[in-house]
JSON list of C-alpha atoms in Angstrom, two decimals:
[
{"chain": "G", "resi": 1, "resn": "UNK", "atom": "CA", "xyz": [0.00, 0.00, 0.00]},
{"chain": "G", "resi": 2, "resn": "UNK", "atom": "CA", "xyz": [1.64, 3.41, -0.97]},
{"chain": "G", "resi": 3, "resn": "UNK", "atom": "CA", "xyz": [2.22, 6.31, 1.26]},
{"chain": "G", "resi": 4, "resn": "UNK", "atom": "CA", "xyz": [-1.20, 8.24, -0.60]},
{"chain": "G", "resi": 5, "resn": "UNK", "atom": "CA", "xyz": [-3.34, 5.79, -0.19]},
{"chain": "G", "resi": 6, "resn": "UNK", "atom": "CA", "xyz": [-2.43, 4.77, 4.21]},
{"chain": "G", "resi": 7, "resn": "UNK", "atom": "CA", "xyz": [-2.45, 8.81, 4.29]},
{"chain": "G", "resi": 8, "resn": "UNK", "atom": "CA", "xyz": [-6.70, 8.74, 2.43]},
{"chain": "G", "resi": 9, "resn": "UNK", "atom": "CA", "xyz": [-7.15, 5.70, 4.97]},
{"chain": "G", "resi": 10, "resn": "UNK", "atom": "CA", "xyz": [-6.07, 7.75, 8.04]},
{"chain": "G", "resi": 11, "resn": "UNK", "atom": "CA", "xyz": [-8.04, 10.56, 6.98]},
{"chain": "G", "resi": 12, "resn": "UNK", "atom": "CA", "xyz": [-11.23, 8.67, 6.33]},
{"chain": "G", "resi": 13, "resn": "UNK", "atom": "CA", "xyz": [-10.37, 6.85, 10.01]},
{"chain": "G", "resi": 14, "resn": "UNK", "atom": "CA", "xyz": [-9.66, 10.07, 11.47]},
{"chain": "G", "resi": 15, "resn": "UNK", "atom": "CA", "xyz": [-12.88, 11.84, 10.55]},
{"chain": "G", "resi": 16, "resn": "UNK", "atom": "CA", "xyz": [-14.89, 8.95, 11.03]},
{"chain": "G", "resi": 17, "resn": "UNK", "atom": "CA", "xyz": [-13.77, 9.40, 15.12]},
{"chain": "G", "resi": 18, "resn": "UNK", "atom": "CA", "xyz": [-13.69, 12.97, 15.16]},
{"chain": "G", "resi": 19, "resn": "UNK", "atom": "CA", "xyz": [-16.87, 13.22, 13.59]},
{"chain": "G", "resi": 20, "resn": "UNK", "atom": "CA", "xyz": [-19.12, 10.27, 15.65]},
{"chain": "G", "resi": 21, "resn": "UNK", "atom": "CA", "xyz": [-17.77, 12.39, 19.02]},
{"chain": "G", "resi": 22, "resn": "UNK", "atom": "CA", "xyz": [-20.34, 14.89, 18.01]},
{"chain": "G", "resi": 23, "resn": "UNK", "atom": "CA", "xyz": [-23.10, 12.21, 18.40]},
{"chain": "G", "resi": 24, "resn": "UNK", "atom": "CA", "xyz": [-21.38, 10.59, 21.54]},
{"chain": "G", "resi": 25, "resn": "UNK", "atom": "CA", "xyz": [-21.38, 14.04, 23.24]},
{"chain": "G", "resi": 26, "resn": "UNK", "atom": "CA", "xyz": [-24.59, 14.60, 22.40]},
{"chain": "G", "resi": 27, "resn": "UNK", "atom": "CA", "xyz": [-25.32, 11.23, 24.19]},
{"chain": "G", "resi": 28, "resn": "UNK", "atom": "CA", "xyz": [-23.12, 11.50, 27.39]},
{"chain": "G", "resi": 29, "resn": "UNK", "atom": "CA", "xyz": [-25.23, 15.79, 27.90]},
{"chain": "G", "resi": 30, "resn": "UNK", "atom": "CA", "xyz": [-28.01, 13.83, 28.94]},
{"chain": "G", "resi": 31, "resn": "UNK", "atom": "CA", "xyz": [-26.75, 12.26, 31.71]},
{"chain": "G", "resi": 32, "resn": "UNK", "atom": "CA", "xyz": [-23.39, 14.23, 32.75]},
{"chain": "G", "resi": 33, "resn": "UNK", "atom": "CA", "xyz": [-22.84, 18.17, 32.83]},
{"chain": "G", "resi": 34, "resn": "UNK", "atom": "CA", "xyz": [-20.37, 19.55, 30.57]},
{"chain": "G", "resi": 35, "resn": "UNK", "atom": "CA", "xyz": [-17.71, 19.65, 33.20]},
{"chain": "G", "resi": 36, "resn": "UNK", "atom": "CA", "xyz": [-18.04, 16.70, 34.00]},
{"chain": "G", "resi": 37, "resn": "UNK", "atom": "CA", "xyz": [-17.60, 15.32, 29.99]},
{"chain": "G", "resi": 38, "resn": "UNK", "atom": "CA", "xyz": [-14.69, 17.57, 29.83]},
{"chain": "G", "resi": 39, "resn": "UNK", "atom": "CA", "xyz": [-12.77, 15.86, 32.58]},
{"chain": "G", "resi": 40, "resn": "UNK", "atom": "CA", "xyz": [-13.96, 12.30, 32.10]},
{"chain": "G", "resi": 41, "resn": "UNK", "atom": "CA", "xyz": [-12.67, 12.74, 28.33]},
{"chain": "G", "resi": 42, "resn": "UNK", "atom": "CA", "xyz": [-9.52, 14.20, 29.12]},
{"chain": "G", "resi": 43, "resn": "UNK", "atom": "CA", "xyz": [-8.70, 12.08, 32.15]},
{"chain": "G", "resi": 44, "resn": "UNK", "atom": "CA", "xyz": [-9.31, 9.16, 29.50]},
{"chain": "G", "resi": 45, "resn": "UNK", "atom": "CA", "xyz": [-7.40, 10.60, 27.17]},
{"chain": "G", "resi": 46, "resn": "UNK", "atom": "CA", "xyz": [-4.00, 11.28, 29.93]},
{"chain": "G", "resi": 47, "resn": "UNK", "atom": "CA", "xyz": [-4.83, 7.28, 30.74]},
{"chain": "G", "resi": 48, "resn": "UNK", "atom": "CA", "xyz": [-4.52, 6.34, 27.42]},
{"chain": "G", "resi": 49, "resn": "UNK", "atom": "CA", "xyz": [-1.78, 8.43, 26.13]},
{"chain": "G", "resi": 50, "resn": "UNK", "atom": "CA", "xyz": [0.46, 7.86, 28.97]},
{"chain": "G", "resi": 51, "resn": "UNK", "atom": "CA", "xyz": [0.12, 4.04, 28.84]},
{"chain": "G", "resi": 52, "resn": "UNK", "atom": "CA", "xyz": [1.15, 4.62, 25.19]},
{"chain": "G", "resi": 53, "resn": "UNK", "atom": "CA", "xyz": [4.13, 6.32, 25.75]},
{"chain": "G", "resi": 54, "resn": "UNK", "atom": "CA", "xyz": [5.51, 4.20, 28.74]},
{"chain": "G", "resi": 55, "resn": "UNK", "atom": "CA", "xyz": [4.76, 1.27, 26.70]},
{"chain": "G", "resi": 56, "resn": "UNK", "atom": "CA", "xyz": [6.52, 2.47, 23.52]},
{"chain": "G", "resi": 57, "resn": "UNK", "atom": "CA", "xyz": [9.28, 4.60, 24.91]},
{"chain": "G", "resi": 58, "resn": "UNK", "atom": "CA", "xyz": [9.63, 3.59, 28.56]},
{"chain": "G", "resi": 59, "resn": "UNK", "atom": "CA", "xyz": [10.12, 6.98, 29.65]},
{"chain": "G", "resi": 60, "resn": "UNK", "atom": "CA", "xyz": [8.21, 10.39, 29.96]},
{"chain": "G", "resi": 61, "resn": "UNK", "atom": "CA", "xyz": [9.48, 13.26, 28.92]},
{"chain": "G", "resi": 62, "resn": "UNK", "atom": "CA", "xyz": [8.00, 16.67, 28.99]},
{"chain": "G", "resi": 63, "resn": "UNK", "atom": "CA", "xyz": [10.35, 19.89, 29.51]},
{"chain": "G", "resi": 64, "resn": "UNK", "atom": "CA", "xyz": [8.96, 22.13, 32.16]},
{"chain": "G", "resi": 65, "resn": "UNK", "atom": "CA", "xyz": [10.86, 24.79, 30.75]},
{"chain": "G", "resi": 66, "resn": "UNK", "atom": "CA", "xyz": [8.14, 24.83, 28.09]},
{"chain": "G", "resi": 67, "resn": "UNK", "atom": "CA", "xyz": [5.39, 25.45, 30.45]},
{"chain": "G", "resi": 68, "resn": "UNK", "atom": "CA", "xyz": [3.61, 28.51, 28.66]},
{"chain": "G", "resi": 69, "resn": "UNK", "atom": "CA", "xyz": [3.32, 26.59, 25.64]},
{"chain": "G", "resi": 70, "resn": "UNK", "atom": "CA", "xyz": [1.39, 23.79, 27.89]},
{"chain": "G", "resi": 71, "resn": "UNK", "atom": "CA", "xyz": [-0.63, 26.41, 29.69]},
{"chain": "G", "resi": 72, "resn": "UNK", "atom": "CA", "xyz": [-1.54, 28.08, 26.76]},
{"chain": "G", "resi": 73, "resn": "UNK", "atom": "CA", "xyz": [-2.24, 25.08, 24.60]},
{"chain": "G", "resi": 74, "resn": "UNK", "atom": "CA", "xyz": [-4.38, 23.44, 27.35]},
{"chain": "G", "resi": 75, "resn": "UNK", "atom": "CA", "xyz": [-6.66, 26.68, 27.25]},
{"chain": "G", "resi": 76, "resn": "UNK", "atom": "CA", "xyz": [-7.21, 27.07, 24.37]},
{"chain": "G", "resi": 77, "resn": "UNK", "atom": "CA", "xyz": [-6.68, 24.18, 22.42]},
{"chain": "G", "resi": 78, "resn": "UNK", "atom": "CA", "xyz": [-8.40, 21.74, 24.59]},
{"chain": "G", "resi": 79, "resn": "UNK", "atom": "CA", "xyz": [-9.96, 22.64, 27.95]},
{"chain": "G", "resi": 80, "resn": "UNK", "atom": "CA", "xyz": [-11.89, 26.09, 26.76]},
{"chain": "G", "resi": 81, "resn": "UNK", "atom": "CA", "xyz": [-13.40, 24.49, 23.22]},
{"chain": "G", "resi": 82, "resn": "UNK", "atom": "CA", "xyz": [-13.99, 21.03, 24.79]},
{"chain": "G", "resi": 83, "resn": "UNK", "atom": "CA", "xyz": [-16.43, 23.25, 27.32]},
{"chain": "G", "resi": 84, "resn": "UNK", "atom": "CA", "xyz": [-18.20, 25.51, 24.80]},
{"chain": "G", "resi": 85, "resn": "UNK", "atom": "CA", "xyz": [-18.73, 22.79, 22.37]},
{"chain": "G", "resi": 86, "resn": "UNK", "atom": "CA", "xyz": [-20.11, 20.47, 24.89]},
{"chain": "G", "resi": 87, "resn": "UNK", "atom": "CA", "xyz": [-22.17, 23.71, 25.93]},
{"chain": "G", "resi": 88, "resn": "UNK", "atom": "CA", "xyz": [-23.28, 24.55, 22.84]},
{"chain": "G", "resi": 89, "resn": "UNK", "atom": "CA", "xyz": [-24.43, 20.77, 22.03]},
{"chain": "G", "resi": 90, "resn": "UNK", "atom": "CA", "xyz": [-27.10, 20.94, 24.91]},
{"chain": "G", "resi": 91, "resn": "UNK", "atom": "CA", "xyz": [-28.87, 23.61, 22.64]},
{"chain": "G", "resi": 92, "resn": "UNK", "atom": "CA", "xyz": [-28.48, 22.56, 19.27]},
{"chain": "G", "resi": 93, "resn": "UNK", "atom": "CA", "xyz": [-28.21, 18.88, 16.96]},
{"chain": "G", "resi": 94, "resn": "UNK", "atom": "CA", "xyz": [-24.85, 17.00, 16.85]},
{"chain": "G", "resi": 95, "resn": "UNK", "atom": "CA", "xyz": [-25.44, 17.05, 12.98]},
{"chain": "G", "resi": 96, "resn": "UNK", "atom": "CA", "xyz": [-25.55, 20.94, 13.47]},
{"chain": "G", "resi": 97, "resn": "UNK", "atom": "CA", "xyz": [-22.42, 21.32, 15.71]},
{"chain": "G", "resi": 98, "resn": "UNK", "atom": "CA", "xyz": [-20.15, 19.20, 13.17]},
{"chain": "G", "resi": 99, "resn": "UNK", "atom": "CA", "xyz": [-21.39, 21.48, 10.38]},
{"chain": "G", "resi": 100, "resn": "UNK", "atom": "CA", "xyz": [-20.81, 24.98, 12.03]},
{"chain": "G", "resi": 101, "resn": "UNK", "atom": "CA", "xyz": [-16.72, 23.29, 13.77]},
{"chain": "G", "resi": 102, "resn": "UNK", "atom": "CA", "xyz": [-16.33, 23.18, 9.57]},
{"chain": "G", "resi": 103, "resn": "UNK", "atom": "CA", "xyz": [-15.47, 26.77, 10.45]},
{"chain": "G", "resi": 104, "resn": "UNK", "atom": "CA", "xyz": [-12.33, 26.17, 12.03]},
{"chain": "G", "resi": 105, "resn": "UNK", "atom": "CA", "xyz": [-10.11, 25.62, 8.19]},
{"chain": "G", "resi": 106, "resn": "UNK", "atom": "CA", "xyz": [-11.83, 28.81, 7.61]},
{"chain": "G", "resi": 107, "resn": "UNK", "atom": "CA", "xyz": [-10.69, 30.84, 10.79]},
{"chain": "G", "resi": 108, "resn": "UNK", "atom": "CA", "xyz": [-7.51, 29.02, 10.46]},
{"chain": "G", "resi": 109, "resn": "UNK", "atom": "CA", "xyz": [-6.90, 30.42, 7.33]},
{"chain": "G", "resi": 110, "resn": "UNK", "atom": "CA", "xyz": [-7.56, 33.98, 8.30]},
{"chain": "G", "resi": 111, "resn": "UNK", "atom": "CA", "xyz": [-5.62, 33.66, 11.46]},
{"chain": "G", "resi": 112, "resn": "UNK", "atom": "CA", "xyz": [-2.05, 32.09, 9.78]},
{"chain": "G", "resi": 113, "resn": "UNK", "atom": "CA", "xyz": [-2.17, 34.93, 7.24]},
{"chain": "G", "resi": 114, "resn": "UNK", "atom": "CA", "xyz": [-2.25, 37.72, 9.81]},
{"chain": "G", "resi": 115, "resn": "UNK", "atom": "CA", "xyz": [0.22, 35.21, 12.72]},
{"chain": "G", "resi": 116, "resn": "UNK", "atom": "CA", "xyz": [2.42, 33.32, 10.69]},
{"chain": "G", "resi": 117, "resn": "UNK", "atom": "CA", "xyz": [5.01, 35.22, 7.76]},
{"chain": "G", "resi": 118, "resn": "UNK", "atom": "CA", "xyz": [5.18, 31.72, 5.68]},
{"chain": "G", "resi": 119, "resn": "UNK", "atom": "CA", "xyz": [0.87, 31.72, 4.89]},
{"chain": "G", "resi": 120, "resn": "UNK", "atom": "CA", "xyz": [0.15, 34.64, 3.18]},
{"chain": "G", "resi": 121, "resn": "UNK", "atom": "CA", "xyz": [-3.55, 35.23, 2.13]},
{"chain": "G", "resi": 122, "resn": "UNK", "atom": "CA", "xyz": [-3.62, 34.36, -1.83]},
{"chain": "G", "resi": 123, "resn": "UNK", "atom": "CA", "xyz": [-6.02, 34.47, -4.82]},
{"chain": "G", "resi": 124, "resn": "UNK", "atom": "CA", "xyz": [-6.76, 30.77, -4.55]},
{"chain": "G", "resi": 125, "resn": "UNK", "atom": "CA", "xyz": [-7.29, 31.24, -0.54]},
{"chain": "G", "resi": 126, "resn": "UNK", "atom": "CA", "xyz": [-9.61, 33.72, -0.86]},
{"chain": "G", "resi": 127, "resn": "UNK", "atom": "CA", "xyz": [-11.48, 32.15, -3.56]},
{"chain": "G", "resi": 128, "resn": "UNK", "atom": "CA", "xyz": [-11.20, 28.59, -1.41]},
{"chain": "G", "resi": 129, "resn": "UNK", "atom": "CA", "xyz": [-12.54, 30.45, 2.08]},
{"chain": "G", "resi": 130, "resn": "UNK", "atom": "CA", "xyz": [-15.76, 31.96, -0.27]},
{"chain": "G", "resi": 131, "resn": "UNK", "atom": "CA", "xyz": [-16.56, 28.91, -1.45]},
{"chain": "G", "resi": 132, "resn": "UNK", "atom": "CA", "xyz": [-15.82, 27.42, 2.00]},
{"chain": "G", "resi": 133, "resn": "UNK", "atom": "CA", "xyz": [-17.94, 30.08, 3.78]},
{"chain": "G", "resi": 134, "resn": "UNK", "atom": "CA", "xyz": [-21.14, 29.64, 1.26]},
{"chain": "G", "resi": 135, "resn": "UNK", "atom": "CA", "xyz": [-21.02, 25.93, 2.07]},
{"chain": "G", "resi": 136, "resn": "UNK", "atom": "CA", "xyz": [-21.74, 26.56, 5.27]},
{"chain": "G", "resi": 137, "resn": "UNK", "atom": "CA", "xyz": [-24.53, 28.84, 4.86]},
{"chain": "G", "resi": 138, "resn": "UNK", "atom": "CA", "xyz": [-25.88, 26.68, 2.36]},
{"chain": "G", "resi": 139, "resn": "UNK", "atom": "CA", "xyz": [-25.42, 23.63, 5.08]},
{"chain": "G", "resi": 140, "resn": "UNK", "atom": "CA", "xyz": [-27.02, 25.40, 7.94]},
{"chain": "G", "resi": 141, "resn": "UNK", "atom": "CA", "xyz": [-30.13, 27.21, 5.93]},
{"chain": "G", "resi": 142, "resn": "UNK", "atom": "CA", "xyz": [-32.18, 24.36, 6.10]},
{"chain": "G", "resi": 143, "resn": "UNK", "atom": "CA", "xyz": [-32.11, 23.62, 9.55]},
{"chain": "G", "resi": 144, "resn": "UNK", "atom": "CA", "xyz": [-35.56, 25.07, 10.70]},
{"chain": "G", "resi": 145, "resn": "UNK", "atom": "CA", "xyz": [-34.62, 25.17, 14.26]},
{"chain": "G", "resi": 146, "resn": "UNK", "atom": "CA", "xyz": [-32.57, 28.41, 14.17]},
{"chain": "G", "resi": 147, "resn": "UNK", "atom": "CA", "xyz": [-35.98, 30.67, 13.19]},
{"chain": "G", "resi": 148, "resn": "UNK", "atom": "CA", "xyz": [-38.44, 28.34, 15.92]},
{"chain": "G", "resi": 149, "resn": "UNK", "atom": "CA", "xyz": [-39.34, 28.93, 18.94]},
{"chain": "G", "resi": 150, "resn": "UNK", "atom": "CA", "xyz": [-36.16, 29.45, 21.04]},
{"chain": "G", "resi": 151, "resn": "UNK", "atom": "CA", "xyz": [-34.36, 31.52, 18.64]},
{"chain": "G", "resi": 152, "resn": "UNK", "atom": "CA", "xyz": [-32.24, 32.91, 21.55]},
{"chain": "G", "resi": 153, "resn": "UNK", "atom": "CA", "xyz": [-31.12, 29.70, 22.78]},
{"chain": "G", "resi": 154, "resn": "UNK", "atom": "CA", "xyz": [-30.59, 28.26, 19.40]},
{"chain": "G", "resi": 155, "resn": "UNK", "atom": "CA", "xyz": [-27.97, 31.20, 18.73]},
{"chain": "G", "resi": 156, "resn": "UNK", "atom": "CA", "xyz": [-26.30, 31.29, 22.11]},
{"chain": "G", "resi": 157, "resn": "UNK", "atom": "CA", "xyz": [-25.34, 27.53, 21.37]},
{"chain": "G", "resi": 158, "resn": "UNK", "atom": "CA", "xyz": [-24.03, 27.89, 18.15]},
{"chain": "G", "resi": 159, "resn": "UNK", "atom": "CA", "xyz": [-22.29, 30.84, 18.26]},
{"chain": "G", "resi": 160, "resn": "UNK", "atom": "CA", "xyz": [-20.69, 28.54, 21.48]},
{"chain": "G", "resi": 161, "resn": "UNK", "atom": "CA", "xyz": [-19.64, 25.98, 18.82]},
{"chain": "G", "resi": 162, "resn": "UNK", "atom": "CA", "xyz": [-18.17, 28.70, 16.45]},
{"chain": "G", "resi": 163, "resn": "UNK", "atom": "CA", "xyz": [-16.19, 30.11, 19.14]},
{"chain": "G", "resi": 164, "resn": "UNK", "atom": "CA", "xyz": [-14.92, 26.87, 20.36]},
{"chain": "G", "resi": 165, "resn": "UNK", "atom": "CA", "xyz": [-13.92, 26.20, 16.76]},
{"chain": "G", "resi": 166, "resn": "UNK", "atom": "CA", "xyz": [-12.15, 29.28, 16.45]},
{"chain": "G", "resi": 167, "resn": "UNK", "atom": "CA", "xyz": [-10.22, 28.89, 19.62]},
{"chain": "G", "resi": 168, "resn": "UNK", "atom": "CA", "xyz": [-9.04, 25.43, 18.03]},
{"chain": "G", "resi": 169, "resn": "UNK", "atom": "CA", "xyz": [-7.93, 27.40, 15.13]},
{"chain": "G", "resi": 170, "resn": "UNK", "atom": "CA", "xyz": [-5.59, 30.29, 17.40]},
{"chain": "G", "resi": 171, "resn": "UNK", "atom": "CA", "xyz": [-4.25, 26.79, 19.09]},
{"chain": "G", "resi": 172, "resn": "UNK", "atom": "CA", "xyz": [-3.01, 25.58, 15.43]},
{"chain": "G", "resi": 173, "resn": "UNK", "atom": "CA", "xyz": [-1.47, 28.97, 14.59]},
{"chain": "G", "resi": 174, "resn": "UNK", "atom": "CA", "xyz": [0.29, 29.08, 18.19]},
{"chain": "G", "resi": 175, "resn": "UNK", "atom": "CA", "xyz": [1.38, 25.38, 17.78]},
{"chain": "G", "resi": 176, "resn": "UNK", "atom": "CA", "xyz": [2.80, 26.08, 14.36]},
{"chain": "G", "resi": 177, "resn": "UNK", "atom": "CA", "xyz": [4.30, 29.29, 15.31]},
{"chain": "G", "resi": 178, "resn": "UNK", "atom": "CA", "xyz": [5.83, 28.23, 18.56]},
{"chain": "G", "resi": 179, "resn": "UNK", "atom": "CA", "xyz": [6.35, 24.73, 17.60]},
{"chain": "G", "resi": 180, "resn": "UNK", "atom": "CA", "xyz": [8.35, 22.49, 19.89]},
{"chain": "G", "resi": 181, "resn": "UNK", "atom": "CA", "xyz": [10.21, 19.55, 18.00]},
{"chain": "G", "resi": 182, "resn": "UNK", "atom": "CA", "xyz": [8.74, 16.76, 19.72]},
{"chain": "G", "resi": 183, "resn": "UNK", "atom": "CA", "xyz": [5.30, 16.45, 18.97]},
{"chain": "G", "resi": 184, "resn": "UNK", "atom": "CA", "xyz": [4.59, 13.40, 21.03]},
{"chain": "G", "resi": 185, "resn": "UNK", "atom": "CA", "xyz": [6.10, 14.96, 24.25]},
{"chain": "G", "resi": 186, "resn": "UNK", "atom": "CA", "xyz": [3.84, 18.48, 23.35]},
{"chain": "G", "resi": 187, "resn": "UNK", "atom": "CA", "xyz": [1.13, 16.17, 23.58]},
{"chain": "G", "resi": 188, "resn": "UNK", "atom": "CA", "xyz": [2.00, 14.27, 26.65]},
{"chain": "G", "resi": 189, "resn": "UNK", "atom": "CA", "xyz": [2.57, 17.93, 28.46]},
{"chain": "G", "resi": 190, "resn": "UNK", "atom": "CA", "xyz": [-0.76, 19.44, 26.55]},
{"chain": "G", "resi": 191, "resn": "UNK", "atom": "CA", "xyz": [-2.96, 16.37, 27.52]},
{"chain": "G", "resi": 192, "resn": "UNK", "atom": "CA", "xyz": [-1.31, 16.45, 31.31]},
{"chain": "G", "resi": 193, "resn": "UNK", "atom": "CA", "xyz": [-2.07, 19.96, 32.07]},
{"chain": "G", "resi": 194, "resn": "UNK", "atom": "CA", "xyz": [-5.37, 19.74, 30.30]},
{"chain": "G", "resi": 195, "resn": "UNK", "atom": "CA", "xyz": [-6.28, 16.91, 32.66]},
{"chain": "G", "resi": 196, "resn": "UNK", "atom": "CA", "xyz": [-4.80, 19.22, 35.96]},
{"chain": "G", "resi": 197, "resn": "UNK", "atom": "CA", "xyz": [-7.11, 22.51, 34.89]}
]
């Protein structure tokens, strides 16, 4: 199997998981508070991750000396989205949140061309985050719920989603601009002090 095809495989697999936690979330909000979500999923997640790398590697390694890159990783890469999505998702369909975190690429883009010297808005970027941006509308027009009853409620929880997509999106263009070489010990740290806050 070439490289192309394992990489289409991974992506399939990868949005396959990151996509069903929308409906598992949904799920879990009716029995558990979204604190309580938060740190069950990320206490999982430090579980997991650490009995990866002691089985792999043997050893732990995380430099404290790159504890604002944790801290600010932690807030607002993982702890501060995980809590506004899982907000948000108590007002609105699972099927809607995944649609409106399709904003992320899209504030991604913005953000590198103003953060990082090396992504420099471009014709084809511009045209990409248009066509991009009318998807979404186009995607979230028929979804009757926005103009029923609660209209209020409805908007508070997806503009909670959008947020927590965009804070996902500074958290790429800090962990590309500050990037620290190992990425499996920046995700040991990030997932450790995730877990502590």
């Amino acid at each position: 199997m070439t490289s192309y095809t394992t990489n289409w495989i991974l992506l399939l697999l990868l949005s396959a998981i990151w996509g069903g936690a929308f409906t598992l979330n949904k799920f879990a909000l009716e029995a558990y508070s979204p604190e309580v979500l938060v740190t069950g999923r990320l206490l999982i997640a430090s579980i997991v991750l650490l009995g990866f790398v002691l089985t792999v590697f043997k050893k732990i390694n995380i430099d404290l000396s790159n504890w604002r890159y944790y801290f600010f990783m932690s807030i607002v890469g993982i702890v501060a989205p995980f809590l506004l999505i899982s907000y948000g998702q108590i007002g609105i369909d699972s099927s809607l949140a995944g649609i409106l975190m399709s904003t992320m690429p899209i504030s991604t883009l913005i953000l590198s061309h103003f953060f990082l010297n090396d992504e420099n808005m471009t014709k084809k970027k511009l045209i990409g985050f248009l066509v991009a941006f009318t998807g979404i509308i186009i995607l979230i027009m028929p979804d009757k719920n926005i103009i029923e009853n609660n209209i209020i409620d409805g908007i508070y929880s997806e503009l909670m989603v959008i947020s927590g997509a965009i804070l996902y999106s500074f958290a790429a263009v800090y962990g590309k601009r500050f990037k620290i070489t190992n990425p499996l010990n920046a995700s040991t740290g990030v997932i450790l002090y995730s877990s502590a806050i």
